[in-house]
Coordinates of C-alpha atoms and ligand atoms in Angstrom, one line a residue:
M1 CA -2.6 3.7 -7.3
C2 CA -1.5 5.9 -10.5
G3 CA -2.1 4.4 -13.8
I4 CA 0.2 5.0 -16.9
V5 CA -0.6 4.6 -20.5
G6 CA 1.6 5.2 -23.5
Y7 CA 1.2 4.9 -27.3
I8 CA 3.3 5.1 -30.4
G9 CA 2.2 3.7 -33.6
K10 CA -0.2 4.0 -36.6
N11 CA -3.3 4.6 -34.9
N12 CA -5.2 7.5 -33.5
A13 CA -3.3 7.6 -29.8
K14 CA -6.0 9.5 -28.3
D15 CA -8.7 6.5 -28.7
V16 CA -6.1 4.2 -27.4
L17 CA -5.0 6.1 -24.4
I18 CA -8.5 6.6 -23.2
E19 CA -9.7 3.3 -23.8
G20 CA -6.5 2.1 -21.7
L21 CA -7.4 4.4 -19.0
K22 CA -10.8 3.1 -18.7
R23 CA -9.4 -0.3 -18.5
L24 CA -7.2 0.8 -15.8
E25 CA -9.8 2.4 -13.7
Y26 CA -10.3 -0.5 -11.3
R27 CA -7.0 0.7 -9.7
G28 CA -8.6 3.6 -8.0
Y29 CA -7.9 7.3 -9.0
D30 CA -9.2 10.8 -8.6
S31 CA -8.1 12.6 -11.7
A32 CA -6.9 11.8 -15.3
G33 CA -5.0 13.4 -18.0
I34 CA -3.8 12.9 -21.6
A35 CA -1.3 14.5 -23.8
I36 CA -1.0 14.1 -27.7
V37 CA 1.9 14.9 -30.1
N38 CA -0.1 16.9 -32.6
D39 CA 0.4 15.4 -36.1
Q40 CA 0.0 18.3 -38.3
T41 CA 2.2 20.8 -36.1
K42 CA 4.4 17.9 -34.7
K43 CA 6.1 20.3 -32.3
K44 CA 3.1 20.8 -30.3
V45 CA 1.8 18.7 -27.5
S46 CA -1.8 19.1 -26.6
I47 CA -2.7 18.4 -22.8
V48 CA -6.0 17.7 -21.4
K49 CA -6.8 17.0 -17.7
A50 CA -9.8 16.5 -15.7
V51 CA -10.7 15.9 -12.1
G52 CA -12.9 12.9 -11.4
K53 CA -13.5 10.2 -14.0
V54 CA -11.9 9.2 -17.1
A55 CA -15.5 9.7 -18.8
A56 CA -15.1 13.2 -17.8
L57 CA -11.6 13.6 -19.7
A58 CA -13.0 11.6 -22.4
E59 CA -15.8 14.5 -22.7
K60 CA -13.3 17.3 -22.5
S61 CA -10.8 15.5 -25.1
Q62 CA -14.0 15.7 -27.7
K63 CA -13.8 19.2 -27.7
R64 CA -10.4 19.7 -28.6
A65 CA -8.4 18.6 -31.9
L66 CA -6.2 15.5 -30.3
N67 CA -4.8 14.0 -33.7
G68 CA -1.9 12.5 -33.4
S69 CA -0.2 8.8 -33.2
V70 CA 1.9 9.5 -30.2
G71 CA 0.7 10.3 -26.5
I72 CA 0.7 9.4 -23.0
A73 CA -2.1 9.3 -20.4
H74 CA -2.4 8.7 -16.6
T75 CA -4.8 8.1 -13.8
R76 CA -3.8 9.9 -10.6
W77 CA -3.9 8.7 -7.4
A78 CA -2.9 11.4 -5.1
T79 CA 0.1 11.4 -2.9
H80 CA 1.6 14.7 -3.1
G81 CA -0.9 17.6 -3.3
K82 CA -4.7 17.1 -3.4
P83 CA -6.6 16.1 -6.3
S84 CA -7.1 19.0 -8.6
V85 CA -6.5 19.8 -12.6
A86 CA -3.1 21.4 -11.7
N87 CA -1.7 18.3 -9.8
A88 CA -3.2 15.5 -12.4
H89 CA -0.6 14.4 -15.1
P90 CA 0.7 14.8 -17.7
H91 CA 3.2 17.5 -16.5
S92 CA 5.1 19.7 -18.8
A93 CA 8.2 21.7 -18.4
G94 CA 9.3 23.3 -22.0
R95 CA 9.6 20.5 -24.1
I96 CA 9.2 17.8 -22.0
T97 CA 5.9 16.2 -21.0
L98 CA 5.6 13.2 -18.7
V99 CA 3.4 10.8 -16.7
H100 CA 4.4 9.1 -13.4
N101 CA 3.7 6.4 -11.1
G102 CA 5.5 6.0 -7.8
I103 CA 7.1 8.1 -5.3
I104 CA 10.2 10.7 -5.9
E105 CA 11.8 10.6 -2.3
N106 CA 14.0 13.3 -2.7
Y107 CA 11.7 15.7 -4.9
Q108 CA 11.9 18.7 -2.6
E109 CA 15.6 19.0 -2.4
L110 CA 15.7 18.7 -6.5
K111 CA 12.8 21.2 -6.7
N112 CA 14.9 23.6 -4.5
I113 CA 17.9 23.5 -6.7
L114 CA 15.5 23.9 -10.0
I115 CA 13.9 27.0 -8.6
K116 CA 17.2 28.5 -8.0
K117 CA 17.6 27.9 -11.8
K118 CA 14.5 30.0 -12.4
H119 CA 12.1 26.8 -13.1
I120 CA 8.4 27.6 -12.3
F121 CA 6.3 24.9 -10.9
T122 CA 2.6 25.0 -11.4
S123 CA 1.7 21.8 -9.2
E124 CA 2.3 20.4 -5.7
T125 CA 3.6 17.1 -7.2
D126 CA 6.8 15.3 -6.9
S127 CA 6.1 14.2 -10.5
E128 CA 6.6 17.9 -12.2
V129 CA 10.1 18.0 -10.8
V130 CA 11.2 15.1 -12.9
A131 CA 9.8 16.7 -16.1
H132 CA 11.8 20.1 -15.1
L133 CA 14.7 17.8 -14.2
I134 CA 15.0 16.4 -18.0
E135 CA 13.8 19.9 -19.4
Q136 CA 17.2 21.2 -17.7
E137 CA 19.5 18.2 -18.7
C138 CA 18.1 18.8 -22.4
K139 CA 19.8 22.3 -22.4
K140 CA 23.1 20.6 -22.9
K141 CA 22.4 16.8 -23.9
N142 CA 20.0 15.0 -26.3
F143 CA 16.8 13.7 -25.1
E144 CA 17.8 10.3 -24.2
D145 CA 20.8 11.1 -22.6
A146 CA 19.0 13.9 -20.6
V147 CA 16.7 11.4 -19.4
Y148 CA 19.3 9.3 -18.4
A149 CA 21.3 12.1 -16.6
T150 CA 18.0 12.8 -14.8
L151 CA 17.4 9.2 -13.7
K152 CA 20.7 9.2 -11.9
Q153 CA 19.5 12.2 -9.4
L154 CA 16.1 10.4 -8.6
K155 CA 15.6 8.5 -5.4
G156 CA 12.5 6.7 -5.0
A157 CA 9.9 4.6 -7.3
Y158 CA 9.3 5.4 -10.5
A159 CA 7.4 4.3 -13.8
L160 CA 7.5 6.9 -16.1
G161 CA 6.2 7.8 -19.8
I162 CA 8.1 10.8 -21.6
I163 CA 7.6 12.7 -24.8
N164 CA 9.6 15.4 -26.0
S165 CA 8.0 18.1 -28.4
D166 CA 11.4 18.6 -30.2
E167 CA 11.5 15.0 -30.9
P168 CA 8.0 14.2 -31.7
G169 CA 8.4 10.6 -32.8
K170 CA 10.0 9.0 -29.8
L171 CA 8.4 7.9 -26.5
I172 CA 10.7 7.1 -23.6
A173 CA 9.6 4.8 -20.8
V174 CA 11.3 3.7 -17.5
R175 CA 10.5 1.6 -14.9
N176 CA 12.1 1.3 -11.1
S177 CA 10.3 -0.2 -8.6
S178 CA 6.6 0.8 -10.2
P179 CA 5.1 -1.7 -12.6
L180 CA 5.4 -1.1 -16.6
V181 CA 4.6 -3.4 -19.2
L182 CA 5.5 -3.0 -22.9
G183 CA 2.8 -4.3 -25.4
V184 CA 4.6 -5.2 -28.8
G185 CA 2.0 -4.8 -31.5
D186 CA 2.1 -4.8 -35.3
G187 CA 3.5 -1.4 -36.0
E188 CA 2.6 -0.1 -32.6
Y189 CA 3.8 0.1 -29.0
I190 CA 1.8 0.5 -25.9
F191 CA 3.1 0.9 -22.4
A192 CA 1.1 0.5 -19.5
S193 CA 1.0 0.0 -15.9
D194 CA -0.7 -3.5 -15.9
P195 CA -1.7 -5.5 -19.0
S196 CA -5.3 -4.7 -18.9
A197 CA -4.8 -1.8 -20.8
I198 CA -2.8 -3.5 -23.6
I199 CA -4.6 -6.9 -24.0
Q200 CA -7.0 -5.7 -26.6
H201 CA -4.5 -4.5 -28.8
T202 CA -1.7 -7.1 -28.6
K203 CA -1.0 -10.4 -26.5
D204 CA 2.5 -9.9 -26.8
V205 CA 4.1 -8.2 -23.9
I206 CA 7.5 -7.4 -22.0
Y207 CA 7.2 -7.0 -18.4
L208 CA 9.9 -4.5 -17.8
E209 CA 12.4 -5.0 -14.9
D210 CA 13.6 -2.4 -12.6
G211 CA 16.3 -0.3 -14.1
E212 CA 15.0 -0.7 -17.6
V213 CA 14.4 2.0 -19.9
V214 CA 12.7 1.8 -23.4
I215 CA 13.1 3.8 -26.4
A216 CA 10.3 3.3 -28.7
T217 CA 9.7 4.9 -32.2
A218 CA 6.7 3.8 -34.6
S219 CA 9.3 1.7 -36.3
G220 CA 10.6 -0.3 -33.3
Y221 CA 11.9 -0.5 -30.0
T222 CA 14.9 -1.0 -28.0
V223 CA 15.3 -2.0 -24.1
K224 CA 18.3 -0.5 -22.3
T225 CA 19.9 -0.8 -18.8
L226 CA 20.5 2.0 -16.5
T227 CA 23.9 2.0 -17.9
Q228 CA 22.9 2.6 -21.4
K229 CA 23.6 -0.9 -22.6
I230 CA 21.0 -2.7 -24.8
R231 CA 19.3 -5.5 -23.2
H232 CA 17.4 -8.4 -25.4
R233 CA 14.3 -8.9 -23.9
N234 CA 12.2 -12.1 -25.0
V235 CA 8.5 -11.3 -25.9
Q236 CA 6.0 -13.1 -23.9
K237 CA 2.2 -14.2 -24.7
L238 CA -0.3 -13.2 -22.3
E239 CA -2.9 -16.0 -21.8
W240 CA -5.1 -13.8 -19.8
N241 CA -8.8 -12.2 -20.6
D242 CA -9.6 -8.7 -19.7
E243 CA -10.7 -9.5 -15.9
Q244 CA -7.7 -11.6 -15.5
A245 CA -5.3 -9.0 -16.5
Q246 CA -7.0 -6.4 -14.1
K247 CA -6.2 -8.9 -11.3
E248 CA -2.9 -9.3 -12.8
G249 CA -3.5 -13.1 -12.8
Y250 CA -4.7 -13.5 -9.3
A251 CA -8.3 -15.2 -9.0
H252 CA -9.2 -12.3 -6.6
F253 CA -8.4 -8.8 -5.6
M254 CA -8.0 -9.8 -2.2
L255 CA -5.2 -12.5 -3.0
K256 CA -3.5 -9.9 -5.2
E257 CA -3.4 -7.3 -2.2
I258 CA -2.0 -9.6 0.2
F259 CA 0.7 -10.3 -2.4
E260 CA 1.2 -6.9 -2.9
Q261 CA 2.0 -6.1 0.8
P262 CA 6.0 -6.1 0.6
H263 CA 5.4 -3.5 -2.1
A264 CA 2.9 -1.5 0.0
I265 CA 5.0 -1.5 3.1
A266 CA 8.2 -0.4 1.1
D267 CA 6.1 2.7 -0.4
A268 CA 4.9 3.5 3.3
L269 CA 8.6 3.6 4.5
R270 CA 9.9 5.3 1.3
G271 CA 11.9 8.2 2.4
R272 CA 10.9 8.1 5.7
M273 CA 13.4 6.5 7.6
E274 CA 16.9 7.9 8.4
I275 CA 18.3 4.5 9.8
G276 CA 21.7 5.8 10.3
E277 CA 20.5 8.3 12.6
G278 CA 17.6 6.2 14.2
L279 CA 15.0 8.4 13.2
A280 CA 11.9 8.5 11.3
R281 CA 10.7 11.7 9.3
L282 CA 6.9 12.1 8.7
G283 CA 6.7 15.2 6.4
G284 CA 2.9 15.3 7.1
L285 CA 3.8 16.0 10.9
R286 CA 6.5 18.4 10.4
S287 CA 4.0 21.5 11.0
V288 CA 3.4 20.0 14.4
T289 CA 6.7 18.9 15.6
D290 CA 6.6 21.2 18.7
E291 CA 3.2 20.0 19.4
L292 CA 4.3 16.5 19.4
R293 CA 6.7 17.0 21.6
E294 CA 4.4 18.1 24.4
I295 CA 1.8 15.3 24.0
E296 CA 1.3 13.5 27.3
R297 CA -1.7 11.1 26.0
I298 CA -2.6 9.5 23.0
I299 CA -6.3 8.4 21.9
I300 CA -6.7 6.4 18.6
I301 CA -10.0 6.2 17.3
S302 CA -10.9 3.8 14.3
C303 CA -13.1 1.0 13.2
G304 CA -12.9 -2.7 12.3
T305 CA -9.3 -3.8 10.8
S306 CA -8.2 0.0 11.4
Y307 CA -9.3 -0.4 15.0
N308 CA -7.1 -3.6 15.1
A309 CA -4.2 -1.9 14.0
G310 CA -4.5 1.2 16.5
L311 CA -4.5 -1.8 19.1
V312 CA -1.1 -2.8 17.9
G313 CA 0.0 0.8 17.9
E314 CA -1.1 1.1 21.6
Y315 CA 1.5 -1.4 22.4
M316 CA 4.2 0.3 20.5
L317 CA 3.7 3.4 21.6
E318 CA 3.5 2.8 25.4
E319 CA 6.4 0.4 25.2
Y320 CA 8.7 2.3 23.0
A321 CA 7.6 6.1 23.1
G322 CA 6.5 6.1 26.5
I323 CA 3.0 7.8 26.0
P324 CA 0.1 6.6 27.8
T325 CA -2.3 5.4 24.7
E326 CA -6.0 4.2 24.5
V327 CA -7.9 2.9 21.6
E328 CA -11.4 3.4 20.9
Y329 CA -13.8 2.3 18.6
A330 CA -15.0 5.5 16.8
S331 CA -18.6 4.6 17.1
E332 CA -18.4 4.5 20.7
Y333 CA -16.1 7.4 21.4
R334 CA -18.2 9.6 19.6
Y335 CA -21.0 9.2 22.0
R336 CA -18.9 9.5 25.2
K337 CA -17.9 12.6 27.1
P338 CA -14.1 12.7 25.9
L339 CA -11.8 13.9 28.5
I340 CA -9.3 15.8 26.6
D341 CA -6.8 18.6 27.2
K342 CA -4.2 20.2 24.9
H343 CA -1.7 17.6 25.6
T344 CA -3.8 14.9 24.2
A345 CA -3.4 14.0 20.5
V346 CA -6.1 11.8 18.9
I347 CA -5.4 9.9 16.1
A348 CA -7.9 8.8 13.5
I349 CA -6.6 5.7 11.5
S350 CA -8.8 4.9 8.4
Q351 CA -8.0 3.5 5.1
S352 CA -10.9 5.1 3.2
G353 CA -10.6 8.7 4.9
E354 CA -14.5 8.6 4.8
T355 CA -15.7 6.2 7.4
A356 CA -18.6 8.3 9.1
D357 CA -18.0 7.2 12.9
T358 CA -14.3 8.0 12.7
L359 CA -14.9 11.4 10.7
A360 CA -17.5 12.4 13.6
A361 CA -15.3 11.3 16.5
I362 CA -12.1 13.0 15.2
R363 CA -14.3 16.3 14.7
E364 CA -15.7 15.9 18.2
A365 CA -12.1 15.6 19.7
K366 CA -11.0 18.7 17.7
R367 CA -13.9 20.5 19.1
K368 CA -12.8 19.7 22.7
G369 CA -9.4 21.0 21.8
A370 CA -7.2 17.9 20.9
L371 CA -4.4 17.9 18.5
T372 CA -6.1 15.9 15.6
L373 CA -3.8 13.6 13.7
G374 CA -4.7 11.1 10.7
I375 CA -3.1 7.9 9.4
V376 CA -5.1 7.8 6.2
N377 CA -4.8 5.8 2.9
A378 CA -6.9 7.9 0.4
V379 CA -5.4 11.2 -0.2
G380 CA -7.5 14.2 -0.1
S381 CA -10.3 12.3 1.9
T382 CA -12.4 14.0 4.4
I383 CA -10.5 12.7 7.5
A384 CA -7.2 13.6 5.9
R385 CA -8.7 17.1 5.4
D386 CA -10.4 17.7 8.5
T387 CA -7.2 16.6 10.8
D388 CA -4.8 19.2 11.9
A389 CA -1.8 17.1 10.1
G390 CA -1.5 13.4 9.2
V391 CA 0.4 10.6 7.3
Y392 CA -0.5 9.1 4.3
N393 CA -0.3 5.0 3.8
H394 CA 0.7 5.4 0.3
A395 CA -0.6 1.6 0.0
G396 CA -2.4 2.5 -3.1
P397 CA -6.3 1.6 -3.6
E398 CA -7.4 -1.4 -1.8
I399 CA -10.4 -2.8 -3.9
S400 CA -11.3 -6.1 -2.1
V401 CA -13.9 -5.4 0.8
A402 CA -11.4 -7.1 3.4
S403 CA -8.6 -4.8 4.1
T404 CA -5.4 -6.4 4.0
K405 CA -2.6 -4.3 2.5
S406 CA -4.1 -1.2 4.0
F407 CA -3.7 -3.0 7.7
T408 CA 0.3 -3.8 7.3
S409 CA 0.9 -0.2 5.8
Q410 CA -1.2 1.2 9.0
L411 CA 1.2 -0.8 11.3
S412 CA 4.3 0.5 9.4
I413 CA 3.3 4.0 9.8
L414 CA 2.7 3.2 13.5
V415 CA 6.0 2.0 13.9
L416 CA 7.4 5.2 12.2
L417 CA 5.1 7.1 14.6
T418 CA 6.6 5.4 17.5
V419 CA 10.1 6.0 16.4
L420 CA 9.4 9.7 15.7
L421 CA 7.8 10.2 19.2
G422 CA 10.2 7.9 21.0
R423 CA 13.2 9.7 19.9
Q424 CA 11.5 13.2 20.9
R425 CA 11.6 11.6 24.4
D426 CA 13.4 8.5 25.9
M427 CA 14.5 6.2 22.9
S428 CA 17.9 5.9 22.3
F429 CA 19.6 6.4 18.9
T430 CA 20.6 2.6 19.1
M431 CA 17.0 1.5 19.5
G432 CA 15.9 3.7 17.0
K433 CA 18.2 2.3 14.5
R434 CA 17.5 -1.2 15.5
I435 CA 13.8 -0.9 15.0
L436 CA 14.1 0.9 11.8
T437 CA 16.8 -1.8 10.5
E438 CA 14.4 -4.6 11.2
M439 CA 11.3 -2.8 9.7
K440 CA 13.2 -2.6 6.4
R441 CA 13.5 -6.4 6.6
I442 CA 9.9 -6.9 6.8
P443 CA 8.8 -6.7 3.2
R444 CA 11.2 -9.5 2.5
H445 CA 10.0 -11.6 5.4
I446 CA 6.5 -11.1 4.0
D447 CA 7.6 -12.9 0.8
T448 CA 8.9 -15.5 2.6
I449 CA 5.7 -16.2 4.3
A450 CA 3.8 -15.8 0.9
K451 CA 5.8 -18.6 -0.2
Q452 CA 3.7 -20.8 1.9
D453 CA 0.6 -20.0 0.2
K454 CA 0.1 -23.6 -1.3
K455 CA 0.4 -25.0 2.4
I456 CA -2.0 -22.6 3.7
K457 CA -4.5 -23.3 1.3
K458 CA -4.4 -27.0 2.1
L459 CA -5.0 -26.2 5.9
A460 CA -7.8 -24.1 4.9
Q461 CA -9.5 -27.0 3.0
K462 CA -8.6 -29.1 5.8
Y463 CA -10.6 -26.9 8.3
K464 CA -13.1 -25.6 6.1
K465 CA -15.8 -27.8 7.5
Y466 CA -15.8 -26.1 10.9
D467 CA -18.5 -23.6 11.6
D468 CA -16.6 -22.0 14.7
L469 CA -13.1 -21.0 15.3
F470 CA -11.1 -19.5 18.0
Y471 CA -8.3 -17.1 17.4
L472 CA -6.0 -16.4 20.4
G473 CA -2.8 -14.2 20.5
R474 CA -1.3 -12.3 23.6
K475 CA 0.3 -8.8 23.9
Y476 CA 1.3 -7.7 20.4
N477 CA -0.6 -10.6 19.0
Y478 CA -3.6 -10.4 20.7
P479 CA -4.8 -7.4 18.0
I480 CA -3.9 -10.0 15.4
A481 CA -6.1 -12.7 17.0
L482 CA -8.9 -10.1 16.5
E483 CA -8.1 -9.2 12.9
G484 CA -7.6 -13.1 12.0
A485 CA -11.1 -13.5 13.2
L486 CA -12.5 -10.6 12.0
K487 CA -11.1 -11.5 8.5
I488 CA -12.7 -15.0 8.8
K489 CA -16.2 -13.8 9.9
E490 CA -16.4 -11.4 6.7
I491 CA -15.0 -13.7 4.2
S492 CA -16.3 -17.0 5.1
Y493 CA -19.4 -16.1 7.3
V494 CA -18.2 -18.4 9.8
H495 CA -18.3 -17.6 13.5
A496 CA -14.9 -16.8 14.6
E497 CA -13.7 -15.4 18.0
G498 CA -10.9 -13.2 18.6
Y499 CA -9.7 -13.5 22.2
A500 CA -6.7 -12.6 24.5
A501 CA -5.0 -16.1 25.1
G502 CA -4.6 -15.3 28.9
E503 CA -8.5 -14.8 29.1
M504 CA -9.4 -18.4 28.0
K505 CA -9.2 -19.8 31.4
H506 CA -11.8 -17.1 32.6
G507 CA -14.6 -18.5 30.7
P508 CA -14.1 -19.3 26.9
I509 CA -12.2 -22.5 27.6
A510 CA -15.6 -24.0 28.4
L511 CA -16.4 -23.9 24.8
I512 CA -13.3 -26.3 23.9
D513 CA -13.9 -29.6 22.3
K514 CA -13.0 -31.4 19.3
D515 CA -15.3 -29.3 17.2
L516 CA -13.6 -25.9 18.0
P517 CA -10.5 -25.6 16.6
S518 CA -8.0 -22.8 17.9
I519 CA -5.7 -20.7 15.7
I520 CA -2.9 -19.8 18.2
I521 CA -0.4 -16.9 17.6
A522 CA 2.7 -17.9 19.5
P523 CA 6.0 -16.7 18.1
K524 CA 8.9 -16.7 20.3
D525 CA 8.5 -13.3 22.1
S526 CA 8.2 -12.3 25.9
V527 CA 4.9 -14.1 26.3
Y528 CA 5.9 -17.2 24.7
E529 CA 5.8 -19.5 27.6
K530 CA 2.4 -18.6 28.8
T531 CA 0.8 -18.9 25.2
V532 CA 2.2 -22.4 25.0
S533 CA 0.5 -23.3 28.4
G534 CA -2.8 -22.0 26.8
I535 CA -2.1 -24.4 23.9
E536 CA -1.5 -27.5 26.3
E537 CA -4.9 -26.7 28.0
I538 CA -6.6 -26.6 24.9
R539 CA -5.0 -29.8 23.6
A540 CA -6.0 -31.4 27.0
R541 CA -9.7 -30.7 26.1
R542 CA -9.2 -32.2 22.5
G543 CA -9.4 -28.9 20.9
K544 CA -7.4 -29.0 17.6
V545 CA -4.7 -26.2 17.3
I546 CA -3.0 -24.6 14.3
V547 CA 0.1 -22.6 15.7
I548 CA 1.7 -19.6 14.2
T549 CA 5.0 -19.5 15.5
T550 CA 8.7 -18.4 14.6
K551 CA 10.8 -20.4 12.6
G552 CA 12.7 -23.1 14.2
T553 CA 10.4 -23.5 17.5
K554 CA 10.7 -27.4 17.3
E555 CA 9.1 -28.3 20.7
L556 CA 5.6 -27.0 19.2
E557 CA 5.4 -29.9 16.7
K558 CA 4.7 -32.2 19.4
I559 CA 1.7 -30.2 20.5
A560 CA 0.2 -28.6 17.7
N561 CA -2.0 -30.4 15.0
D562 CA -0.5 -27.9 12.5
I563 CA 2.3 -25.2 12.1
I564 CA 2.9 -22.3 10.2
E565 CA 6.3 -20.5 10.6
I566 CA 7.2 -16.9 10.3
P567 CA 10.5 -15.4 10.2
K568 CA 12.1 -13.9 13.1
T569 CA 11.9 -10.1 13.9
L570 CA 11.5 -7.9 17.1
E571 CA 8.7 -8.5 19.0
M572 CA 6.9 -5.0 18.5
L573 CA 7.1 -6.0 14.3
M574 CA 5.7 -9.4 14.9
P575 CA 2.1 -8.4 13.9
L576 CA 3.4 -7.4 10.5
L577 CA 4.4 -11.0 9.9
T578 CA 1.9 -13.1 12.0
V579 CA -1.2 -11.4 10.4
V580 CA -0.2 -12.5 6.9
P581 CA -0.8 -16.4 7.1
L582 CA -4.2 -15.5 8.8
Q583 CA -5.0 -13.2 5.9
L584 CA -4.3 -16.2 3.6
F585 CA -6.2 -18.5 5.6
A586 CA -9.2 -16.6 5.9
Y587 CA -8.9 -15.9 2.1
H588 CA -8.3 -19.8 0.9
F589 CA -11.1 -20.8 3.7
G590 CA -13.7 -18.5 2.1
V591 CA -12.7 -19.5 -1.6
A592 CA -12.9 -23.5 -0.3
R593 CA -16.6 -22.7 0.9
G594 CA -17.4 -21.3 -2.4
L595 CA -18.0 -17.5 -1.7
D596 CA -17.3 -14.5 -3.2
V597 CA -14.5 -13.1 -1.2
D598 CA -13.9 -10.0 -3.1
Q599 CA -17.3 -8.8 -2.3
P600 CA -19.0 -10.5 0.9
R601 CA -22.4 -10.2 1.6
N602 CA -23.7 -7.2 3.6
L603 CA -20.4 -5.3 3.6
A604 CA -19.2 -2.1 1.9
K605 CA -15.7 -1.1 1.2
S606 CA -16.3 2.4 2.8
V607 CA -18.8 3.0 5.6
T608 CA -20.1 6.4 5.3
V609 CA -23.2 6.2 7.1
E610 CA -23.5 5.7 10.8
Ligands
LIG701 O1 -11.8 2.8 5.6 P1 -11.7 2.4 7.2 O2 -10.4 1.8 7.7 O3 -11.9 3.7 8.2 O4 -12.7 1.5 7.3 C1 -13.0 0.9 8.7 C2 -13.5 -0.4 8.8 O5 -15.0 -0.2 8.0 C3 -12.7 -1.6 7.7 O6 -11.5 -1.5 8.4 C4 -13.3 -2.9 7.7 O7 -13.4 -3.4 9.3 C5 -12.4 -3.8 6.8 N1 -12.7 -3.6 5.4 C6 -12.4 -5.1 7.1 O8 -11.7 -6.0 6.4

């Protein structure tokens, strides 16, 4: 996730900005850059950029005379275009220089218009388009009005820090769906994506709201709305220390990332749904549109949590796109003799894009002539580069070893892929529209579930004494049982078994007694009655049962020991909701057992060895 810092005041901006970027490093990035309005020449902005660490940028900056008290800086987590100096921020167009965090959905359309007006672009980014738009508007308007005129044309999410070499004493910052905080110091103002880059200068902050624009000079600041009305915002005191600031007040990155899911899903969907037409648009697959039409079989290869996402995808793709789909552990697939023909698409799902087994498997599939596709979070990663085409999750970096937001964003992409492939085949316009309409509601539904955090924490405390747990689900929620069990294992080091609920009576039910609680995922779906029979069988053997079910399923109150409710949605989208209480349960279970949930023993975030 990109990080922004901006400074205007009395001190050397370079030092403040580089230090700020260092404090934002935890967010993950692949390149960094800084722009300073030169104190002597005033009308000149100096820019330095580097691929890799902030330390590399700091070293490069040492060699340049960057003397000034106004500047902006950025760490880039690539979304549009590979990590490179050209794509790194700040981006300039004439007098305008800016940094951007977020995604401009309509950048291609705007870029085409600007190219016709003779603008020359030097990067592949969506962000550079914003700089050119403001520059274009500045031809007829003053700086502030030009920014406003530009904002009216942008679709998407953005936090922006903008400077203008013609007005060197001014810094404009904007927030719309991407975070931005203003630090109010003594004769100095600092903007940053989160307070960790501000806290060493001042604890007085304003969390900007969507649609707010700040115009700052060294002598003061004004907060305005999108309609240019002045808004009076109260300054609030930060009570956090440095480490808490990075976690934005959450006790652990895992909890922060669970709560970030509504945002991560919205980012995965942004600009990719044409609800009115019932269509999904995945720009990364455009080059293979014709090949996708010819696909007769899909093989999904992945590991761990990404494998569980693939299993949900199998149900979706078969039921709604009508394409036979298999899911394989990458570590197994690479040693098989894969039977592939030119109508087979092999899809690698990977958060890191660097998992050795997944990479080896996708290379093997490619050698055998399959069309290879990637669903990857890390832009520019090896799997993203080695596949024929692919889709990025845009979930931002996931720091906690346990995958949470990457899982639900992978599911979101699989929903879009199902609609895309389905609509190329038999799926009706009405069905496409229905799926996308419901999908759009998922972030709000997750917010509702997250509000039950306290209740789930209590449940985790109640069950923390158990050393074995069963997770059961059917159909779309069978993979969620696997994922719930995986989360408990890795966070709590407790034995947990994920099972297909219908398989219980074929053996595992022998394990059930009062010391083995079961967590059963039983939303009101097409297999609800069957799952309920399973619950009865467990209760009859004195097994304790926690049920995840749809809101208003009263009859379960009589048989379950504990119930967690989720909102109603389409059956195929249920996994996006049912997994959230399981993530929270695993998190609180691990914390209750006194463990380091962000860095569980023996595990690495990215498994780059076989
Ligand atoms: O980066 P990937 O998605 O390829 O990683 C695959 C697994 O190692 C990963 O999903 C792992 O199972 C999770 N971090 C567990 O929470």
